[in-house]
Coordinates of C-alpha atoms in Angstrom, one line a residue:
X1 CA 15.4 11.4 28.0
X2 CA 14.0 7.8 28.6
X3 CA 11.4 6.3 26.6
X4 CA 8.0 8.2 27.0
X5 CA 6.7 8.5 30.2
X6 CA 3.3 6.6 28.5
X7 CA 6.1 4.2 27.0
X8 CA 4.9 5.1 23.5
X9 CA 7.5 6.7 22.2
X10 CA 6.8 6.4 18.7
X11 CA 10.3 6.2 17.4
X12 CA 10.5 2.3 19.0
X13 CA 7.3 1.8 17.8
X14 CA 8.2 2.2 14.2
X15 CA 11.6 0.6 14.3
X16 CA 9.8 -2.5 16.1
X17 CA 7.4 -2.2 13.3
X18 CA 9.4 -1.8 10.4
X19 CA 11.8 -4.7 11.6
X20 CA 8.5 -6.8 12.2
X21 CA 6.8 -6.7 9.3
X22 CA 10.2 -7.8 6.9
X23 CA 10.9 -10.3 8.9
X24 CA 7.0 -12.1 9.0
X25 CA 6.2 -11.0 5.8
X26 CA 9.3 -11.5 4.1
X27 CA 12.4 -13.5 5.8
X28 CA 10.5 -16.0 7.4
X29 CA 9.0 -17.5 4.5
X30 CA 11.0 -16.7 1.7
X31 CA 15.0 -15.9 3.3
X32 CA 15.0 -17.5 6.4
X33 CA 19.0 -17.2 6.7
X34 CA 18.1 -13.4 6.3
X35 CA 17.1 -13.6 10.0
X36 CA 20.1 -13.0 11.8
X37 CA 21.1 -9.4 10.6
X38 CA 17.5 -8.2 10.6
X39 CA 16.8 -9.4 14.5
X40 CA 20.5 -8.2 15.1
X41 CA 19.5 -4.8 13.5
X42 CA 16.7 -4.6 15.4
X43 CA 18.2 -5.3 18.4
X44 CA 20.7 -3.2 18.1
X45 CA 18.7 0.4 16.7
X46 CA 16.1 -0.7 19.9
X47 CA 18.7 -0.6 22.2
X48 CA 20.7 2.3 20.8
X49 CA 18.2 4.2 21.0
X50 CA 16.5 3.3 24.4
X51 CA 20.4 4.0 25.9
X52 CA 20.4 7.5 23.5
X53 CA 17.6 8.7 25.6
X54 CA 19.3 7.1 29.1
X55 CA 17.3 4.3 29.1
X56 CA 19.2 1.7 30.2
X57 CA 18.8 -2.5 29.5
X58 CA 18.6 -4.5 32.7
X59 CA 18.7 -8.1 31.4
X60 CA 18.3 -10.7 34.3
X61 CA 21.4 -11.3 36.3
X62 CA 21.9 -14.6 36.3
X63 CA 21.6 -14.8 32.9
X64 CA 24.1 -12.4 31.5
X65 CA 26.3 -13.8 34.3
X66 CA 26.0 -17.4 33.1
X67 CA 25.8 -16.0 29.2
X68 CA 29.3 -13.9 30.2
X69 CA 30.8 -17.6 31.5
X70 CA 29.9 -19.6 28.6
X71 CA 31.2 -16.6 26.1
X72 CA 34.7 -16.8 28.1
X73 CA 34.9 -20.5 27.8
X74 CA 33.6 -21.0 24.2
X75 CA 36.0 -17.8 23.4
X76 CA 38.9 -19.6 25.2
X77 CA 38.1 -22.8 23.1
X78 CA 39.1 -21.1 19.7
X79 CA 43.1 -21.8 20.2
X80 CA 42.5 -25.4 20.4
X81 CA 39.9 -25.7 18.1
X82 CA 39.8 -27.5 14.7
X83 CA 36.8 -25.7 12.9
X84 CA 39.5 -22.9 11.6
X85 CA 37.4 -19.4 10.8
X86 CA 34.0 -21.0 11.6
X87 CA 34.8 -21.1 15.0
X88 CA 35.4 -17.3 15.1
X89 CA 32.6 -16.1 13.4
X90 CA 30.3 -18.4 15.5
X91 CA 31.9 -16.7 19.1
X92 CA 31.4 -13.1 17.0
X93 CA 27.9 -14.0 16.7
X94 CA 27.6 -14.8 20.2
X95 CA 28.7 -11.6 21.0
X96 CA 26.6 -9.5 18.3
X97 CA 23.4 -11.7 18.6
X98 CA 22.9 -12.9 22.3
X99 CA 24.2 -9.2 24.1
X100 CA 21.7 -6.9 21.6
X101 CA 19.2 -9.4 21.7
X102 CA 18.9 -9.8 25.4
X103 CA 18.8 -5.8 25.9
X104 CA 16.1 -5.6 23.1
X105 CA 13.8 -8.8 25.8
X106 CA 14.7 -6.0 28.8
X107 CA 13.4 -3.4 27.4
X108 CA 10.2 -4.8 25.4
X109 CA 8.3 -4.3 29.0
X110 CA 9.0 -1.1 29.2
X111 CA 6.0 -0.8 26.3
X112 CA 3.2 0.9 27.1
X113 CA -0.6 -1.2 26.1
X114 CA -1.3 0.9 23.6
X115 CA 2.1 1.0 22.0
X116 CA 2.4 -3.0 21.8
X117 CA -1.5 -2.9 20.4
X118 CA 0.2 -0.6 17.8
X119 CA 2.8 -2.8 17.1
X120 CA 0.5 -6.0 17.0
X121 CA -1.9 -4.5 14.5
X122 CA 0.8 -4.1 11.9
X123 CA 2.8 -7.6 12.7
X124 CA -0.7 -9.4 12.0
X125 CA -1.3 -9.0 8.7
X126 CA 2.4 -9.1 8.1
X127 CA 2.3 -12.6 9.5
X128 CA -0.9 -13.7 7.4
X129 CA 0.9 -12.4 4.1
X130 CA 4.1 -14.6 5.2
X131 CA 1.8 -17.9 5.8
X132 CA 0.3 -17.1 3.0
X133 CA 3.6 -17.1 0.7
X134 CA 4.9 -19.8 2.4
X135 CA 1.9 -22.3 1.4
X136 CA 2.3 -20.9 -2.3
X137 CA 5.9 -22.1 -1.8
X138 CA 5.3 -25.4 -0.5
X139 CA 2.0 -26.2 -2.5
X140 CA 3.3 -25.1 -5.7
X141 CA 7.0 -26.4 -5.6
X142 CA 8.5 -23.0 -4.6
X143 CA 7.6 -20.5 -7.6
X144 CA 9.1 -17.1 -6.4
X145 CA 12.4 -18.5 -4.8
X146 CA 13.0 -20.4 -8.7
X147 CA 11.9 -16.7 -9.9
X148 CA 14.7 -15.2 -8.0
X149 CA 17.6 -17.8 -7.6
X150 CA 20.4 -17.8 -9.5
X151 CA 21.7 -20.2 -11.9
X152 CA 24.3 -21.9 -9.7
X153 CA 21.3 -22.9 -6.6
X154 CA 21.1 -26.4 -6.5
X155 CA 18.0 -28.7 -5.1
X156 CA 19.3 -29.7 -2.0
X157 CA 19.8 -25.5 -1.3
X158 CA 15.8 -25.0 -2.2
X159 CA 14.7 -27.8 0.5
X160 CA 16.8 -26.3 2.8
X161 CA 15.6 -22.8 1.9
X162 CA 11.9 -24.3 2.6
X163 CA 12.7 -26.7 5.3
X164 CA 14.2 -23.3 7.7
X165 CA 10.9 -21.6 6.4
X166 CA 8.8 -24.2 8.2
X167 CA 10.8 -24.6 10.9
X168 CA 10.8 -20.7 11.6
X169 CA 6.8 -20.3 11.0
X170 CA 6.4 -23.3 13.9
X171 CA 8.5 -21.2 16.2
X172 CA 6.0 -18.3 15.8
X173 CA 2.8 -20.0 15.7
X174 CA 2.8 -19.9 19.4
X175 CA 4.0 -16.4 19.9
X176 CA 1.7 -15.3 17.3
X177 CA -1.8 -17.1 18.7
X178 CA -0.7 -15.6 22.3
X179 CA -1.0 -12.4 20.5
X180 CA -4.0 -12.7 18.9
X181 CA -5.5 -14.0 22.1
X182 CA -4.4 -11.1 24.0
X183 CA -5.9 -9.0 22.1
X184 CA -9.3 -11.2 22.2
X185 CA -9.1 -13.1 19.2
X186 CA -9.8 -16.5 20.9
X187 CA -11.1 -18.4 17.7
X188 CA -8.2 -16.6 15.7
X189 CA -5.4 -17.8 18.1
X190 CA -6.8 -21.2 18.0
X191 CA -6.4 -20.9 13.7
X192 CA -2.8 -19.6 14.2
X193 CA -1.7 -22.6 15.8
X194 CA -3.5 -25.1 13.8
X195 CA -3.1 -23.7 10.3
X196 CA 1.1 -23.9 10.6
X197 CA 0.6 -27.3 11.7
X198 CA -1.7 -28.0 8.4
X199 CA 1.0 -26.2 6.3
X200 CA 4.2 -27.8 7.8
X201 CA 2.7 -30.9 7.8
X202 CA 3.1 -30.5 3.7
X203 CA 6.7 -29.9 4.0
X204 CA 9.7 -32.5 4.0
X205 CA 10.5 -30.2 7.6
X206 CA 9.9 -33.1 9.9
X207 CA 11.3 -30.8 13.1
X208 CA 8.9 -28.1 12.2
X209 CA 6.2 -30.8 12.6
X210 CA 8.0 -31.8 15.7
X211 CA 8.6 -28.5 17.0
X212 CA 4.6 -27.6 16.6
X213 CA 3.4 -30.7 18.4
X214 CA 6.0 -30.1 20.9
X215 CA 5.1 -26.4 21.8
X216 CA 1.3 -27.5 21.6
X217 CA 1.7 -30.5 24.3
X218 CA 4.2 -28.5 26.7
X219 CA 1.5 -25.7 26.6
X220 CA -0.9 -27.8 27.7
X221 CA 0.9 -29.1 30.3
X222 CA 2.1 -25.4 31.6
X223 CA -1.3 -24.0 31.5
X224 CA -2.1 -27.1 34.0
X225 CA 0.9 -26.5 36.2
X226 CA 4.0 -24.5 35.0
X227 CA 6.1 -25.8 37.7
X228 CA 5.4 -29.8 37.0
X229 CA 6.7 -28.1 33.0
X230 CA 9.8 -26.3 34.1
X231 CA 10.4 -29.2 36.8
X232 CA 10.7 -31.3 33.6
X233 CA 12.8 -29.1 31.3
X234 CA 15.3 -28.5 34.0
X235 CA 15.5 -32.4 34.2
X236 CA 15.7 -32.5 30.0
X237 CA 18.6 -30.1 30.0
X238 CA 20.3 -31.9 32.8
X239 CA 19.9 -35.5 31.3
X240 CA 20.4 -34.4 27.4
X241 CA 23.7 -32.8 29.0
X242 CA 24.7 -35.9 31.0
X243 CA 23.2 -38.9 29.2
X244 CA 23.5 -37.7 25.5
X245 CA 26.3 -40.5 25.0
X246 CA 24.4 -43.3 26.4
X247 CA 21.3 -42.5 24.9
X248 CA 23.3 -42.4 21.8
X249 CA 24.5 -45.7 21.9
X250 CA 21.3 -47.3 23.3
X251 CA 19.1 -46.1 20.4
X252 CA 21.9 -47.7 18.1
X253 CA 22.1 -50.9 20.6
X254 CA 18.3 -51.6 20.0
X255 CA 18.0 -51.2 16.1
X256 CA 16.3 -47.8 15.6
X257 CA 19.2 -47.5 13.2
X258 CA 17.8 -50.6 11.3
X259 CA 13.9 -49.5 11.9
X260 CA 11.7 -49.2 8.6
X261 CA 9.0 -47.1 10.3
X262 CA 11.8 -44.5 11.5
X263 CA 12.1 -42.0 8.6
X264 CA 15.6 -42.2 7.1
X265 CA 16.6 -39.2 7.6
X266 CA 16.3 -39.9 11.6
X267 CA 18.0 -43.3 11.2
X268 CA 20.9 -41.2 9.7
X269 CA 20.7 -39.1 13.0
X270 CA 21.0 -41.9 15.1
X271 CA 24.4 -43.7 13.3
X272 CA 25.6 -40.3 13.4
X273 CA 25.3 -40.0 17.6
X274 CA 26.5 -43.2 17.8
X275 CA 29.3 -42.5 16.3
X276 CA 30.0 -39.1 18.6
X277 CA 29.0 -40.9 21.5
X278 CA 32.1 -43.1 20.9
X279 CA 34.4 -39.6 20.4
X280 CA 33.3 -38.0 23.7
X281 CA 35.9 -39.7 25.2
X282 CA 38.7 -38.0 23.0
X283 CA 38.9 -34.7 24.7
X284 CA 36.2 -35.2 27.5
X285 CA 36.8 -31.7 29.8
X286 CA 37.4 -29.1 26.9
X287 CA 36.0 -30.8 23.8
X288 CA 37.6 -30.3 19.6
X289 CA 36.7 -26.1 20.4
X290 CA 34.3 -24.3 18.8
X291 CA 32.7 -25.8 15.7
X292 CA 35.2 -28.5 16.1
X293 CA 33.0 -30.9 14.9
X294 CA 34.5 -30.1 11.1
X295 CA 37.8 -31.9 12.6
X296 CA 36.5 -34.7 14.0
X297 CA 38.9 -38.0 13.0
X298 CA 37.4 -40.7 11.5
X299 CA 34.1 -38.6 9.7
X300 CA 35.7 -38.8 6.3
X301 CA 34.1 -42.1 5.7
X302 CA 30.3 -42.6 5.3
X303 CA 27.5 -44.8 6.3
X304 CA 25.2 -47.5 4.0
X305 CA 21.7 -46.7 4.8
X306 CA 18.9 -49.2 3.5
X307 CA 17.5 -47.8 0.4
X308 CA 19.7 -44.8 0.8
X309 CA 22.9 -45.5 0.0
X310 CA 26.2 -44.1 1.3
X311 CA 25.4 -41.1 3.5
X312 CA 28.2 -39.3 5.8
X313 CA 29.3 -40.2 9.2
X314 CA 29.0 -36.6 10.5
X315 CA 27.5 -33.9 8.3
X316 CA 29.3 -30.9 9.4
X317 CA 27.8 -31.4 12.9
X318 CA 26.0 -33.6 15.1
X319 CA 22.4 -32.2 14.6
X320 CA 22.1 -32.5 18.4
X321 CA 22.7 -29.9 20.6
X322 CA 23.8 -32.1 23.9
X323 CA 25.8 -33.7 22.0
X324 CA 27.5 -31.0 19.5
X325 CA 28.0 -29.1 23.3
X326 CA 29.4 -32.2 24.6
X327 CA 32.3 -32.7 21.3
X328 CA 33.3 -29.3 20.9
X329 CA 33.4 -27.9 24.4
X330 CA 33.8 -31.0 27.2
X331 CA 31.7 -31.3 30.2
X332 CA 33.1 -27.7 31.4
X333 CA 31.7 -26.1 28.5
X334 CA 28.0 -28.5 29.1
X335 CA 28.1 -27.4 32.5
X336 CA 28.3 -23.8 31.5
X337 CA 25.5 -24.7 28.7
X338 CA 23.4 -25.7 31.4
X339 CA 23.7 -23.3 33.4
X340 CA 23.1 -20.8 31.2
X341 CA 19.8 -22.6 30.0
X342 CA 18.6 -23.0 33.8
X343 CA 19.4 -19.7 34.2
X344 CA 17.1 -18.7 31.3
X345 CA 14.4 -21.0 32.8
X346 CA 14.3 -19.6 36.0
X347 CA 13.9 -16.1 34.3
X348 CA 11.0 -17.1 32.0
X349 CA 9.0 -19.3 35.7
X350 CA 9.1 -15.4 36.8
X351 CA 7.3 -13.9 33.9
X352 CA 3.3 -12.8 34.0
X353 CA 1.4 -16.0 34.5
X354 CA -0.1 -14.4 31.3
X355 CA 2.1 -15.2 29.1
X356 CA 4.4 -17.8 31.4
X357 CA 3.1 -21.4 29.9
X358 CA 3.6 -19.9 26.1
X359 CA 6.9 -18.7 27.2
X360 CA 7.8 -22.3 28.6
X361 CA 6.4 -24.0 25.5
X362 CA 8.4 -22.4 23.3
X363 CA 11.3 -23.0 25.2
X364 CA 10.9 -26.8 25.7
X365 CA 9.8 -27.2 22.1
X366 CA 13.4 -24.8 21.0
X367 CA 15.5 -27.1 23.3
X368 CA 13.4 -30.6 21.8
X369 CA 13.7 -29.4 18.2
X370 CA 17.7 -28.6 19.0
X371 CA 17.9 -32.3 19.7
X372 CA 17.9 -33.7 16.2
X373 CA 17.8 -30.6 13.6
X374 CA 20.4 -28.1 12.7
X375 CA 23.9 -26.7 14.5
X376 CA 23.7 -25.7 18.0
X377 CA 25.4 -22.1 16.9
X378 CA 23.4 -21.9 13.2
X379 CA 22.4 -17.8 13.5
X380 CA 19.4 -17.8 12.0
X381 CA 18.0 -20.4 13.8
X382 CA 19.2 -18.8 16.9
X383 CA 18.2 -14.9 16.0
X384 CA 14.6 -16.5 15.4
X385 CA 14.4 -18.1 18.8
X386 CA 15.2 -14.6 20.3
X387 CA 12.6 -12.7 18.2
X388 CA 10.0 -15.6 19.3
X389 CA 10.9 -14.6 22.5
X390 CA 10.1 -10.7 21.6
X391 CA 6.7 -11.6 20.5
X392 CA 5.8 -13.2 23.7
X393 CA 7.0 -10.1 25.9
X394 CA 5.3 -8.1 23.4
X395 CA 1.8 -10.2 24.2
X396 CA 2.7 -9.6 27.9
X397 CA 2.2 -5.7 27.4
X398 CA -1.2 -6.1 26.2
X399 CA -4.1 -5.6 28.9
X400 CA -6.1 -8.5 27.9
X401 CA -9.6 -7.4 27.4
X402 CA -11.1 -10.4 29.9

């Protein structure tokens, strides 16, 4: 049996629900790391079931094609590389993350209207509770995550806890004000976009601040003309794949390193590329392997940053996905990167124009907010991109009323 002829089958209705409402009510503001088994889980009891009643997932071609390439190469890269386990339970992420996940965006359209109203309805409030826990957190110095942590937590794990927070409620302010405005809540959607803004702008999250801006701009500029946007984010992925070095080491070249108006933590950033830029060279075709970064020579040592002090010459990873791409798997693995990121741009230009400049938004302001925050391969980060992504297919199964 398929899904319902009506595509209502209630039984994915209530799974998309459940899933839904724990992960904006509850993961996104207060366990953001939480994130990757509940979008996995989701993905995985969606698409069980749709293939337990013989309907089948039929993710774009190209996609799982270039997806497949870049698994074989990044899979091959774990005899050579230096990050030890972490490279292996990055590539089993891959796996479990990216194959469920892109059967659960296949077979989101086969939703009927009502059904994704149904679903809507309950995510809504669910969101509003999470925003609203989240600006308790951030205005009062994060009460119920002290309530709850144990004794061993440290500082630095509680801004990091609240920084993935804010990053994670930018990523679905977009998806979230498409949906209200699908369902004809223009003044609401507006609200949805600017009141994570408001809240992350309270936050030492200064990619979450980025991120927003980012998605707001780039929607702008698709709802003008979506080809001019995707013209330019298949140029960005090029160029960030190509020129990630140079950049790297003109940025240094110029003082930005040096720069009292640059925040520090950004001045960090840009040692730290510098540095990589100079170990590109090392292993240019096949990179250190998967999560190689960790091996790195020369990263033992640290930096002196003005009013800072000493501060690492490469934290775990570059914090730039070009780059981290770039070390770890040479130019054949940032050719199959890019690929498999044009690939995923040519699917989203042949969405409903509906929902097509939020769809390109979000992926520009991903890719942008990739370029100096967090691993390329971090889970989380990467299971709430995907469920993003399921929100706006979601809005694109909702009749809009005008």
């Amino acid at each position: 049996m398929a899904m319902a002829q009506d595509g209502q089958d209630p039984a994915f209705t209530s799974i998309f629900i459940l899933f839904g409402v724990l992960i904006m009510a509850v993961f996104v503001p207060l366990i953001p790391l939480a994130l990757a088994p509940g979008v996995t889980a989701l993905a995985v009891l969606f698409t069980g079931l749709s293939v337990w009643r013989r309907h089948y997932p039929r993710p774009d071609r190209f996609v799982v094609v270039a997806l497949g390439l870049f698994l074989v190469w990044s899979g091959a890269s774990l005899f050579w590389t230096g990050g030890g386990g972490k490279g292996i339970t990055a590539w089993a992420g891959f796996l479990y993350i990216w194959i469920p996940g892109l059967c659960l965006l296949s077979l989101l359209p086969s939703l009927s209207d009502g059904a994704a109203r149904r679903i809507a309805h309950w995510l809504l409030p669910a969101v509003a509770v999470g925003a609203m826990l989240l600006a308790i957190e951030l205005l009062f110095d994060q009460p119920i995550q002290h309530l709850f942590a144990g004794s061993g937590k440290e500082a630095l794990d509680f801004e990091r806890d609240l920084n993935r927070a804010s990053l994670l409620l930018a990523l679905m302010a977009g998806p979230v004000a498409l949906l209200l405005w699908r369902l004809g809540h223009r003044r609401l959607a507006a609200v949805a976009l600017a009141l994570p803004l408001l809240l992350v702008a309270d936050s030492t999250s200064q990619s979450s601040v980025a991120a927003l801006l980012g998605l707001v701009i780039l929607l702008g500029l698709a709802c003008l003309s979506w080809r001019v946007t995707a013209g330019l984010l298949a140029v960005g992925i090029v160029a960030g794949l190509t020129l990630c070095g140079p950049i790297a080491i003109w940025m240094k070249q110029v003082g930005l390193a040096d720069a009292d108006w640059m925040p520090l933590s950004f001045r960090h950033r840009i040692l730290t590329w510098d540095f990589v830029a100079g170990r590109l060279g090392d292993h240019p075709w096949i990179g250190y392997g998967l999560e190689g970064s960790r091996a790195v020579p020369g990263t033992g040592g640290a930096f002196i940053l003005p009013g800072v002090g000493p501060v690492p010459i490469l934290p775990v990873h570059p914090h730039n996905v070009f780059q981290q791409v770039r070390l770890e798997l040479g130019w054949i693995g940032a050719a199959l990167v890019g690929l498999l990121l044009l690939a995923i741009l040519r699917r989203l230009t042949r969405l409903d124009p509906a929902i097509r400049p939020m769809a390109l938004a979000l992926f520009g302001a991903v890719i942008f907010t990739q370029c100096f925050a967090y691993g390329a391969w971090q889970a989380w980060l990467i299971c709430g991109m995907l469920f993003a992504g399921a929100l706006v297919t979601l809005a694109g199964r909702i009749k809009d009323p005008s």
